[in-house]
């Protein structure tokens, strides 16, 4: 493509952009034609009608602020809850304000602004007094629970089983580190299993046989999962 056709194409694209921008309605254009039609319903304290017939509430305080800042006029139509949404779908309303909650079903029908109110609802529980209400006591009570000791016991069994397996694989080829009596060998295996799982790896116990090295490689990755799961279990016990 020569430079001249490229210049013509660039000018055409710029004109299209300007036309699209000019076709986009602004609040100033809306104000110059007709006021916005706003649907609402009784929903104190967000929208309610005063004795003189005017509307007020949290939603209308926000609408008045928007009207003053953006410079547009509006008129109000009172409708039912379903009418607030059907009016938007049929083009009879420009906006609907009240205590309108955002749900997936409603989002398929209309668009919503960002939420401007949080209810702050919660569940009330009985307040404990004395030692039961102590933060330290509650922490210790949750930490040293039955589930905690069950987890410790299960972890100890896994460590002992893995330690026994490494002792059985290494007791003949590596008697310096895993030799001796059965109790001593299991103790060395348990120690190796614990330090390997926690990725500490002091290096005082290292396998020499092929089976021991394969088990060590497997236990390194399995230990990461077990340590993460154990940490998650403790965190859950302290927060739930």
PDB file of N, CA and C in Angstrom, residues 101-203:
ATOM      1  N   UNK A 101     -32.238  -5.207  45.225  1.00  0.00           N
ATOM      2  CA  UNK A 101     -31.089  -6.078  45.432  1.00  0.00           C
ATOM      3  C   UNK A 101     -30.631  -6.660  44.099  1.00  0.00           C
ATOM      4  N   UNK A 102     -29.338  -6.908  44.000  1.00  0.00           N
ATOM      5  CA  UNK A 102     -28.753  -7.453  42.780  1.00  0.00           C
ATOM      6  C   UNK A 102     -28.770  -8.976  42.866  1.00  0.00           C
ATOM      7  N   UNK A 103     -29.443  -9.622  41.931  1.00  0.00           N
ATOM      8  CA  UNK A 103     -29.500 -11.084  41.866  1.00  0.00           C
ATOM      9  C   UNK A 103     -29.112 -11.533  40.458  1.00  0.00           C
ATOM     10  N   UNK A 104     -28.645 -12.768  40.306  1.00  0.00           N
ATOM     11  CA  UNK A 104     -28.294 -13.249  38.965  1.00  0.00           C
ATOM     12  C   UNK A 104     -29.471 -13.203  37.996  1.00  0.00           C
ATOM     13  N   UNK A 105     -30.670 -13.516  38.472  1.00  0.00           N
ATOM     14  CA  UNK A 105     -31.836 -13.493  37.593  1.00  0.00           C
ATOM     15  C   UNK A 105     -32.125 -12.077  37.107  1.00  0.00           C
ATOM     16  N   UNK A 106     -32.018 -11.096  37.999  1.00  0.00           N
ATOM     17  CA  UNK A 106     -32.284  -9.714  37.604  1.00  0.00           C
ATOM     18  C   UNK A 106     -31.192  -9.157  36.705  1.00  0.00           C
ATOM     19  N   UNK A 107     -29.960  -9.611  36.903  1.00  0.00           N
ATOM     20  CA  UNK A 107     -28.873  -9.130  36.049  1.00  0.00           C
ATOM     21  C   UNK A 107     -29.036  -9.601  34.614  1.00  0.00           C
ATOM     22  N   UNK A 108     -29.773 -10.683  34.406  1.00  0.00           N
ATOM     23  CA  UNK A 108     -30.049 -11.131  33.047  1.00  0.00           C
ATOM     24  C   UNK A 108     -31.075 -10.235  32.362  1.00  0.00           C
ATOM     25  N   UNK A 109     -31.839  -9.480  33.150  1.00  0.00           N
ATOM     26  CA  UNK A 109     -32.886  -8.628  32.588  1.00  0.00           C
ATOM     27  C   UNK A 109     -32.437  -7.184  32.420  1.00  0.00           C
ATOM     28  N   UNK A 110     -31.727  -6.645  33.405  1.00  0.00           N
ATOM     29  CA  UNK A 110     -31.336  -5.232  33.385  1.00  0.00           C
ATOM     30  C   UNK A 110     -29.894  -5.104  33.871  1.00  0.00           C
ATOM     31  N   UNK A 111     -29.358  -3.893  33.745  1.00  0.00           N
ATOM     32  CA  UNK A 111     -28.032  -3.571  34.275  1.00  0.00           C
ATOM     33  C   UNK A 111     -28.182  -2.863  35.613  1.00  0.00           C
ATOM     34  N   UNK A 112     -27.194  -3.052  36.481  1.00  0.00           N
ATOM     35  CA  UNK A 112     -27.200  -2.428  37.803  1.00  0.00           C
ATOM     36  C   UNK A 112     -25.987  -1.514  37.952  1.00  0.00           C
ATOM     37  N   UNK A 113     -26.146  -0.494  38.784  1.00  0.00           N
ATOM     38  CA  UNK A 113     -24.999   0.319  39.179  1.00  0.00           C
ATOM     39  C   UNK A 113     -24.218  -0.428  40.253  1.00  0.00           C
ATOM     40  N   UNK A 114     -23.131   0.173  40.702  1.00  0.00           N
ATOM     41  CA  UNK A 114     -22.415  -0.412  41.832  1.00  0.00           C
ATOM     42  C   UNK A 114     -23.287  -0.304  43.089  1.00  0.00           C
ATOM     43  N   UNK A 115     -23.278  -1.312  43.952  1.00  0.00           N
ATOM     44  CA  UNK A 115     -24.058  -1.222  45.200  1.00  0.00           C
ATOM     45  C   UNK A 115     -23.622  -0.028  46.038  1.00  0.00           C
ATOM     46  N   UNK A 116     -24.594   0.679  46.614  1.00  0.00           N
ATOM     47  CA  UNK A 116     -24.276   1.853  47.431  1.00  0.00           C
ATOM     48  C   UNK A 116     -24.744   1.694  48.874  1.00  0.00           C
ATOM     49  N   UNK A 117     -25.138   0.477  49.234  1.00  0.00           N
ATOM     50  CA  UNK A 117     -25.538   0.238  50.623  1.00  0.00           C
ATOM     51  C   UNK A 117     -25.258  -1.211  50.980  1.00  0.00           C
ATOM     52  N   UNK A 118     -24.636  -1.425  52.150  1.00  0.00           N
ATOM     53  CA  UNK A 118     -24.393  -2.756  52.698  1.00  0.00           C
ATOM     54  C   UNK A 118     -25.239  -2.923  53.949  1.00  0.00           C
ATOM     55  N   UNK A 119     -26.016  -3.985  53.996  1.00  0.00           N
ATOM     56  CA  UNK A 119     -26.963  -4.160  55.097  1.00  0.00           C
ATOM     57  C   UNK A 119     -26.261  -4.395  56.426  1.00  0.00           C
ATOM     58  N   UNK A 120     -25.144  -5.111  56.415  1.00  0.00           N
ATOM     59  CA  UNK A 120     -24.441  -5.399  57.661  1.00  0.00           C
ATOM     60  C   UNK A 120     -25.150  -6.409  58.544  1.00  0.00           C
ATOM     61  N   UNK A 121     -26.006  -7.233  57.960  1.00  0.00           N
ATOM     62  CA  UNK A 121     -26.719  -8.245  58.735  1.00  0.00           C
ATOM     63  C   UNK A 121     -25.753  -9.313  59.240  1.00  0.00           C
ATOM     64  N   UNK A 122     -26.012  -9.836  60.418  1.00  0.00           N
ATOM     65  CA  UNK A 122     -25.158 -10.857  61.019  1.00  0.00           C
ATOM     66  C   UNK A 122     -25.996 -11.732  61.940  1.00  0.00           C
ATOM     67  N   UNK A 123     -25.391 -12.809  62.424  1.00  0.00           N
ATOM     68  CA  UNK A 123     -26.048 -13.727  63.351  1.00  0.00           C
ATOM     69  C   UNK A 123     -25.575 -13.410  64.761  1.00  0.00           C
ATOM     70  N   UNK A 124     -26.503 -13.233  65.678  1.00  0.00           N
ATOM     71  CA  UNK A 124     -26.161 -12.931  67.066  1.00  0.00           C
ATOM     72  C   UNK A 124     -25.936 -14.232  67.827  1.00  0.00           C
ATOM     73  N   UNK A 125     -24.910 -14.249  68.671  1.00  0.00           N
ATOM     74  CA  UNK A 125     -24.604 -15.408  69.501  1.00  0.00           C
ATOM     75  C   UNK A 125     -24.549 -14.997  70.967  1.00  0.00           C
ATOM     76  N   UNK A 126     -24.701 -15.957  71.839  1.00  0.00           N
ATOM     77  CA  UNK A 126     -24.655 -15.680  73.265  1.00  0.00           C
ATOM     78  C   UNK A 126     -23.255 -15.258  73.671  1.00  0.00           C
ATOM     79  N   UNK A 127     -23.149 -14.200  74.438  1.00  0.00           N
ATOM     80  CA  UNK A 127     -21.859 -13.683  74.878  1.00  0.00           C
ATOM     81  C   UNK A 127     -21.372 -14.469  76.082  1.00  0.00           C
ATOM     82  N   UNK A 128     -20.146 -14.990  75.979  1.00  0.00           N
ATOM     83  CA  UNK A 128     -19.549 -15.717  77.091  1.00  0.00           C
ATOM     84  C   UNK A 128     -18.928 -14.721  78.069  1.00  0.00           C
ATOM     85  N   UNK A 129     -18.831 -15.110  79.321  1.00  0.00           N
ATOM     86  CA  UNK A 129     -18.270 -14.229  80.341  1.00  0.00           C
ATOM     87  C   UNK A 129     -17.154 -14.938  81.083  1.00  0.00           C
ATOM     88  N   UNK A 130     -16.349 -14.176  81.795  1.00  0.00           N
ATOM     89  CA  UNK A 130     -15.281 -14.731  82.613  1.00  0.00           C
ATOM     90  C   UNK A 130     -14.185 -15.344  81.782  1.00  0.00           C
ATOM     91  N   UNK A 131     -13.706 -16.516  82.242  1.00  0.00           N
ATOM     92  CA  UNK A 131     -12.582 -17.164  81.590  1.00  0.00           C
ATOM     93  C   UNK A 131     -12.926 -17.625  80.187  1.00  0.00           C
ATOM     94  N   UNK A 132     -14.206 -17.989  79.967  1.00  0.00           N
ATOM     95  CA  UNK A 132     -14.614 -18.452  78.650  1.00  0.00           C
ATOM     96  C   UNK A 132     -14.442 -17.375  77.602  1.00  0.00           C
ATOM     97  N   UNK A 133     -14.578 -16.119  78.012  1.00  0.00           N
ATOM     98  CA  UNK A 133     -14.462 -15.014  77.065  1.00  0.00           C
ATOM     99  C   UNK A 133     -13.026 -14.587  76.853  1.00  0.00           C
ATOM    100  N   UNK A 134     -12.105 -15.151  77.566  1.00  0.00           N
ATOM    101  CA  UNK A 134     -10.702 -14.774  77.416  1.00  0.00           C
ATOM    102  C   UNK A 134     -10.184 -15.204  76.048  1.00  0.00           C
ATOM    103  N   UNK A 135      -9.523 -14.281  75.377  1.00  0.00           N
ATOM    104  CA  UNK A 135      -8.994 -14.588  74.054  1.00  0.00           C
ATOM    105  C   UNK A 135      -7.952 -15.691  74.112  1.00  0.00           C
ATOM    106  N   UNK A 136      -7.089 -15.634  75.114  1.00  0.00           N
ATOM    107  CA  UNK A 136      -6.047 -16.650  75.252  1.00  0.00           C
ATOM    108  C   UNK A 136      -6.660 -18.019  75.520  1.00  0.00           C
ATOM    109  N   UNK A 137      -7.669 -18.056  76.381  1.00  0.00           N
ATOM    110  CA  UNK A 137      -8.306 -19.337  76.698  1.00  0.00           C
ATOM    111  C   UNK A 137      -9.001 -19.915  75.468  1.00  0.00           C
ATOM    112  N   UNK A 138      -9.698 -19.070  74.725  1.00  0.00           N
ATOM    113  CA  UNK A 138     -10.375 -19.549  73.521  1.00  0.00           C
ATOM    114  C   UNK A 138      -9.371 -20.063  72.501  1.00  0.00           C
ATOM    115  N   UNK A 139      -8.230 -19.368  72.401  1.00  0.00           N
ATOM    116  CA  UNK A 139      -7.194 -19.815  71.471  1.00  0.00           C
ATOM    117  C   UNK A 139      -6.679 -21.197  71.856  1.00  0.00           C
ATOM    118  N   UNK A 140      -6.372 -21.372  73.139  1.00  0.00           N
ATOM    119  CA  UNK A 140      -5.865 -22.661  73.600  1.00  0.00           C
ATOM    120  C   UNK A 140      -6.927 -23.749  73.503  1.00  0.00           C
ATOM    121  N   UNK A 141      -8.178 -23.372  73.757  1.00  0.00           N
ATOM    122  CA  UNK A 141      -9.266 -24.346  73.695  1.00  0.00           C
ATOM    123  C   UNK A 141      -9.442 -24.864  72.278  1.00  0.00           C
ATOM    124  N   UNK A 142      -9.351 -23.967  71.300  1.00  0.00           N
ATOM    125  CA  UNK A 142      -9.496 -24.385  69.915  1.00  0.00           C
ATOM    126  C   UNK A 142      -8.263 -25.128  69.415  1.00  0.00           C
ATOM    127  N   UNK A 143      -7.089 -24.685  69.890  1.00  0.00           N
ATOM    128  CA  UNK A 143      -5.861 -25.331  69.427  1.00  0.00           C
ATOM    129  C   UNK A 143      -5.760 -26.760  69.935  1.00  0.00           C
ATOM    130  N   UNK A 144      -5.920 -26.944  71.233  1.00  0.00           N
ATOM    131  CA  UNK A 144      -5.783 -28.271  71.823  1.00  0.00           C
ATOM    132  C   UNK A 144      -7.140 -28.963  71.908  1.00  0.00           C
ATOM    133  N   UNK A 145      -7.766 -29.102  70.771  1.00  0.00           N
ATOM    134  CA  UNK A 145      -9.057 -29.784  70.687  1.00  0.00           C
ATOM    135  C   UNK A 145      -8.836 -31.255  70.345  1.00  0.00           C
ATOM    136  N   UNK A 146      -9.926 -32.002  70.337  1.00  0.00           N
ATOM    137  CA  UNK A 146      -9.832 -33.424  69.997  1.00  0.00           C
ATOM    138  C   UNK A 146      -9.342 -33.591  68.566  1.00  0.00           C
ATOM    139  N   UNK A 147      -9.829 -32.739  67.669  1.00  0.00           N
ATOM    140  CA  UNK A 147      -9.408 -32.827  66.276  1.00  0.00           C
ATOM    141  C   UNK A 147      -7.911 -32.569  66.132  1.00  0.00           C
ATOM    142  N   UNK A 148      -7.387 -31.651  66.958  1.00  0.00           N
ATOM    143  CA  UNK A 148      -5.962 -31.346  66.899  1.00  0.00           C
ATOM    144  C   UNK A 148      -5.131 -32.567  67.285  1.00  0.00           C
ATOM    145  N   UNK A 149      -5.503 -33.207  68.383  1.00  0.00           N
ATOM    146  CA  UNK A 149      -4.746 -34.378  68.827  1.00  0.00           C
ATOM    147  C   UNK A 149      -4.932 -35.556  67.875  1.00  0.00           C
ATOM    148  N   UNK A 150      -6.094 -35.655  67.262  1.00  0.00           N
ATOM    149  CA  UNK A 150      -6.289 -36.693  66.255  1.00  0.00           C
ATOM    150  C   UNK A 150      -5.364 -36.473  65.062  1.00  0.00           C
ATOM    151  N   UNK A 151      -5.219 -35.219  64.660  1.00  0.00           N
ATOM    152  CA  UNK A 151      -4.307 -34.910  63.564  1.00  0.00           C
ATOM    153  C   UNK A 151      -2.862 -35.197  63.918  1.00  0.00           C
ATOM    154  N   UNK A 152      -2.472 -34.859  65.160  1.00  0.00           N
ATOM    155  CA  UNK A 152      -1.112 -35.151  65.607  1.00  0.00           C
ATOM    156  C   UNK A 152      -0.850 -36.655  65.610  1.00  0.00           C
ATOM    157  N   UNK A 153      -1.833 -37.421  66.093  1.00  0.00           N
ATOM    158  CA  UNK A 153      -1.675 -38.878  66.139  1.00  0.00           C
ATOM    159  C   UNK A 153      -1.563 -39.464  64.736  1.00  0.00           C
ATOM    160  N   UNK A 154      -2.408 -38.993  63.823  1.00  0.00           N
ATOM    161  CA  UNK A 154      -2.356 -39.495  62.449  1.00  0.00           C
ATOM    162  C   UNK A 154      -1.024 -39.156  61.791  1.00  0.00           C
ATOM    163  N   UNK A 155      -0.545 -37.935  62.031  1.00  0.00           N
ATOM    164  CA  UNK A 155       0.746 -37.543  61.470  1.00  0.00           C
ATOM    165  C   UNK A 155       1.878 -38.382  62.054  1.00  0.00           C
ATOM    166  N   UNK A 156       1.814 -38.673  63.362  1.00  0.00           N
ATOM    167  CA  UNK A 156       2.841 -39.503  63.982  1.00  0.00           C
ATOM    168  C   UNK A 156       2.876 -40.906  63.412  1.00  0.00           C
ATOM    169  N   UNK A 157       1.688 -41.456  63.126  1.00  0.00           N
ATOM    170  CA  UNK A 157       1.629 -42.806  62.546  1.00  0.00           C
ATOM    171  C   UNK A 157       2.254 -42.817  61.154  1.00  0.00           C
ATOM    172  N   UNK A 158       1.965 -41.791  60.360  1.00  0.00           N
ATOM    173  CA  UNK A 158       2.539 -41.713  59.013  1.00  0.00           C
ATOM    174  C   UNK A 158       4.053 -41.567  59.084  1.00  0.00           C
ATOM    175  N   UNK A 159       4.539 -40.726  59.997  1.00  0.00           N
ATOM    176  CA  UNK A 159       5.983 -40.550  60.155  1.00  0.00           C
ATOM    177  C   UNK A 159       6.657 -41.847  60.596  1.00  0.00           C
ATOM    178  N   UNK A 160       6.017 -42.551  61.515  1.00  0.00           N
ATOM    179  CA  UNK A 160       6.586 -43.810  61.998  1.00  0.00           C
ATOM    180  C   UNK A 160       6.609 -44.864  60.895  1.00  0.00           C
ATOM    181  N   UNK A 161       5.537 -44.927  60.099  1.00  0.00           N
ATOM    182  CA  UNK A 161       5.483 -45.908  59.016  1.00  0.00           C
ATOM    183  C   UNK A 161       6.546 -45.612  57.960  1.00  0.00           C
ATOM    184  N   UNK A 162       6.689 -44.341  57.597  1.00  0.00           N
ATOM    185  CA  UNK A 162       7.712 -43.981  56.613  1.00  0.00           C
ATOM    186  C   UNK A 162       9.110 -44.194  57.174  1.00  0.00           C
ATOM    187  N   UNK A 163       9.294 -43.842  58.451  1.00  0.00           N
ATOM    188  CA  UNK A 163      10.586 -44.080  59.084  1.00  0.00           C
ATOM    189  C   UNK A 163      10.934 -45.553  59.169  1.00  0.00           C
ATOM    190  N   UNK A 164       9.938 -46.401  59.451  1.00  0.00           N
ATOM    191  CA  UNK A 164      10.182 -47.838  59.480  1.00  0.00           C
ATOM    192  C   UNK A 164      10.561 -48.377  58.118  1.00  0.00           C
ATOM    193  N   UNK A 165       9.952 -47.830  57.076  1.00  0.00           N
ATOM    194  CA  UNK A 165      10.275 -48.290  55.725  1.00  0.00           C
ATOM    195  C   UNK A 165      11.694 -47.899  55.326  1.00  0.00           C
ATOM    196  N   UNK A 166      12.097 -46.664  55.651  1.00  0.00           N
ATOM    197  CA  UNK A 166      13.465 -46.253  55.300  1.00  0.00           C
ATOM    198  C   UNK A 166      14.492 -47.038  56.118  1.00  0.00           C
ATOM    199  N   UNK A 167      14.165 -47.371  57.345  1.00  0.00           N
ATOM    200  CA  UNK A 167      15.065 -48.194  58.168  1.00  0.00           C
ATOM    201  C   UNK A 167      15.223 -49.581  57.575  1.00  0.00           C
ATOM    202  N   UNK A 168      14.129 -50.162  57.106  1.00  0.00           N
ATOM    203  CA  UNK A 168      14.177 -51.498  56.509  1.00  0.00           C
ATOM    204  C   UNK A 168      15.001 -51.502  55.223  1.00  0.00           C
ATOM    205  N   UNK A 169      14.951 -50.407  54.468  1.00  0.00           N
ATOM    206  CA  UNK A 169      15.708 -50.312  53.222  1.00  0.00           C
ATOM    207  C   UNK A 169      17.183 -49.995  53.450  1.00  0.00           C
ATOM    208  N   UNK A 170      17.512 -49.324  54.537  1.00  0.00           N
ATOM    209  CA  UNK A 170      18.870 -48.818  54.746  1.00  0.00           C
ATOM    210  C   UNK A 170      19.661 -49.556  55.829  1.00  0.00           C
ATOM    211  N   UNK A 171      19.040 -50.423  56.575  1.00  0.00           N
ATOM    212  CA  UNK A 171      19.708 -50.995  57.753  1.00  0.00           C
ATOM    213  C   UNK A 171      20.942 -51.818  57.401  1.00  0.00           C
ATOM    214  N   UNK A 172      20.991 -52.398  56.216  1.00  0.00           N
ATOM    215  CA  UNK A 172      22.137 -53.225  55.844  1.00  0.00           C
ATOM    216  C   UNK A 172      23.179 -52.433  55.049  1.00  0.00           C
ATOM    217  N   UNK A 173      22.732 -51.569  54.148  1.00  0.00           N
ATOM    218  CA  UNK A 173      23.671 -50.807  53.337  1.00  0.00           C
ATOM    219  C   UNK A 173      24.133 -49.527  54.023  1.00  0.00           C
ATOM    220  N   UNK A 174      23.453 -49.118  55.068  1.00  0.00           N
ATOM    221  CA  UNK A 174      23.806 -47.881  55.759  1.00  0.00           C
ATOM    222  C   UNK A 174      23.683 -48.083  57.266  1.00  0.00           C
ATOM    223  N   UNK A 175      24.452 -49.022  57.829  1.00  0.00           N
ATOM    224  CA  UNK A 175      24.310 -49.321  59.263  1.00  0.00           C
ATOM    225  C   UNK A 175      24.804 -48.196  60.159  1.00  0.00           C
ATOM    226  N   UNK A 176      25.657 -47.313  59.638  1.00  0.00           N
ATOM    227  CA  UNK A 176      26.152 -46.220  60.470  1.00  0.00           C
ATOM    228  C   UNK A 176      25.035 -45.263  60.882  1.00  0.00           C
ATOM    229  N   UNK A 177      24.081 -45.065  59.982  1.00  0.00           N
ATOM    230  CA  UNK A 177      23.013 -44.103  60.252  1.00  0.00           C
ATOM    231  C   UNK A 177      21.701 -44.768  60.644  1.00  0.00           C
ATOM    232  N   UNK A 178      21.455 -45.966  60.141  1.00  0.00           N
ATOM    233  CA  UNK A 178      20.177 -46.631  60.415  1.00  0.00           C
ATOM    234  C   UNK A 178      20.364 -48.020  61.027  1.00  0.00           C
ATOM    235  N   UNK A 179      21.541 -48.297  61.566  1.00  0.00           N
ATOM    236  CA  UNK A 179      21.800 -49.603  62.145  1.00  0.00           C
ATOM    237  C   UNK A 179      21.456 -49.657  63.623  1.00  0.00           C
ATOM    238  N   UNK A 180      21.962 -50.711  64.280  1.00  0.00           N
ATOM    239  CA  UNK A 180      21.696 -50.889  65.697  1.00  0.00           C
ATOM    240  C   UNK A 180      20.441 -51.703  65.940  1.00  0.00           C
ATOM    241  N   UNK A 181      19.904 -51.566  67.119  1.00  0.00           N
ATOM    242  CA  UNK A 181      18.696 -52.303  67.487  1.00  0.00           C
ATOM    243  C   UNK A 181      17.487 -51.793  66.709  1.00  0.00           C
ATOM    244  N   UNK A 182      16.393 -52.570  66.828  1.00  0.00           N
ATOM    245  CA  UNK A 182      15.170 -52.168  66.133  1.00  0.00           C
ATOM    246  C   UNK A 182      14.661 -50.823  66.633  1.00  0.00           C
ATOM    247  N   UNK A 183      14.696 -50.626  67.939  1.00  0.00           N
ATOM    248  CA  UNK A 183      14.222 -49.357  68.498  1.00  0.00           C
ATOM    249  C   UNK A 183      15.078 -48.193  68.015  1.00  0.00           C
ATOM    250  N   UNK A 184      16.401 -48.405  67.994  1.00  0.00           N
ATOM    251  CA  UNK A 184      17.287 -47.337  67.527  1.00  0.00           C
ATOM    252  C   UNK A 184      17.083 -47.063  66.041  1.00  0.00           C
ATOM    253  N   UNK A 185      16.920 -48.128  65.261  1.00  0.00           N
ATOM    254  CA  UNK A 185      16.699 -47.949  63.827  1.00  0.00           C
ATOM    255  C   UNK A 185      15.398 -47.231  63.528  1.00  0.00           C
ATOM    256  N   UNK A 186      14.327 -47.622  64.236  1.00  0.00           N
ATOM    257  CA  UNK A 186      13.047 -46.938  64.040  1.00  0.00           C
ATOM    258  C   UNK A 186      13.128 -45.482  64.482  1.00  0.00           C
ATOM    259  N   UNK A 187      13.881 -45.231  65.557  1.00  0.00           N
ATOM    260  CA  UNK A 187      14.055 -43.847  65.994  1.00  0.00           C
ATOM    261  C   UNK A 187      14.781 -43.016  64.960  1.00  0.00           C
ATOM    262  N   UNK A 188      15.832 -43.591  64.363  1.00  0.00           N
ATOM    263  CA  UNK A 188      16.556 -42.880  63.306  1.00  0.00           C
ATOM    264  C   UNK A 188      15.659 -42.646  62.098  1.00  0.00           C
ATOM    265  N   UNK A 189      14.854 -43.664  61.755  1.00  0.00           N
ATOM    266  CA  UNK A 189      13.935 -43.503  60.629  1.00  0.00           C
ATOM    267  C   UNK A 189      12.868 -42.459  60.896  1.00  0.00           C
ATOM    268  N   UNK A 190      12.355 -42.443  62.130  1.00  0.00           N
ATOM    269  CA  UNK A 190      11.348 -41.441  62.495  1.00  0.00           C
ATOM    270  C   UNK A 190      11.944 -40.036  62.402  1.00  0.00           C
ATOM    271  N   UNK A 191      13.160 -39.867  62.893  1.00  0.00           N
ATOM    272  CA  UNK A 191      13.824 -38.564  62.821  1.00  0.00           C
ATOM    273  C   UNK A 191      14.030 -38.135  61.370  1.00  0.00           C
ATOM    274  N   UNK A 192      14.523 -39.076  60.540  1.00  0.00           N
ATOM    275  CA  UNK A 192      14.715 -38.770  59.120  1.00  0.00           C
ATOM    276  C   UNK A 192      13.402 -38.381  58.461  1.00  0.00           C
ATOM    277  N   UNK A 193      12.329 -39.112  58.775  1.00  0.00           N
ATOM    278  CA  UNK A 193      11.027 -38.841  58.181  1.00  0.00           C
ATOM    279  C   UNK A 193      10.519 -37.458  58.557  1.00  0.00           C
ATOM    280  N   UNK A 194      10.714 -37.061  59.816  1.00  0.00           N
ATOM    281  CA  UNK A 194      10.221 -35.763  60.279  1.00  0.00           C
ATOM    282  C   UNK A 194      10.983 -34.612  59.645  1.00  0.00           C
ATOM    283  N   UNK A 195      12.323 -34.685  59.649  1.00  0.00           N
ATOM    284  CA  UNK A 195      13.110 -33.572  59.108  1.00  0.00           C
ATOM    285  C   UNK A 195      12.972 -33.476  57.595  1.00  0.00           C
ATOM    286  N   UNK A 196      12.757 -34.599  56.921  1.00  0.00           N
ATOM    287  CA  UNK A 196      12.563 -34.562  55.471  1.00  0.00           C
ATOM    288  C   UNK A 196      11.204 -33.976  55.117  1.00  0.00           C
ATOM    289  N   UNK A 197      10.163 -34.332  55.880  1.00  0.00           N
ATOM    290  CA  UNK A 197       8.824 -33.806  55.610  1.00  0.00           C
ATOM    291  C   UNK A 197       8.772 -32.297  55.787  1.00  0.00           C
ATOM    292  N   UNK A 198       9.460 -31.785  56.794  1.00  0.00           N
ATOM    293  CA  UNK A 198       9.442 -30.342  57.059  1.00  0.00           C
ATOM    294  C   UNK A 198      10.467 -29.590  56.232  1.00  0.00           C
ATOM    295  N   UNK A 199      11.112 -30.267  55.288  1.00  0.00           N
ATOM    296  CA  UNK A 199      12.108 -29.683  54.370  1.00  0.00           C
ATOM    297  C   UNK A 199      13.292 -29.083  55.110  1.00  0.00           C
ATOM    298  N   UNK A 200      13.508 -29.507  56.367  1.00  0.00           N
ATOM    299  CA  UNK A 200      14.677 -29.026  57.109  1.00  0.00           C
ATOM    300  C   UNK A 200      15.929 -29.752  56.621  1.00  0.00           C
ATOM    301  N   UNK A 201      15.883 -31.086  56.680  1.00  0.00           N
ATOM    302  CA  UNK A 201      16.975 -31.885  56.154  1.00  0.00           C
ATOM    303  C   UNK A 201      18.329 -31.560  56.759  1.00  0.00           C
ATOM    304  N   UNK A 202      18.554 -31.981  57.998  1.00  0.00           N
ATOM    305  CA  UNK A 202      19.825 -31.686  58.662  1.00  0.00           C
ATOM    306  C   UNK A 202      21.014 -32.343  57.965  1.00  0.00           C
ATOM    307  N   UNK A 203      20.779 -33.430  57.254  1.00  0.00           N
ATOM    308  CA  UNK A 203      21.868 -34.104  56.560  1.00  0.00           C
ATOM    309  C   UNK A 203      22.560 -35.167  57.375  1.00  0.00           C
TER     310      UNK A 203
END
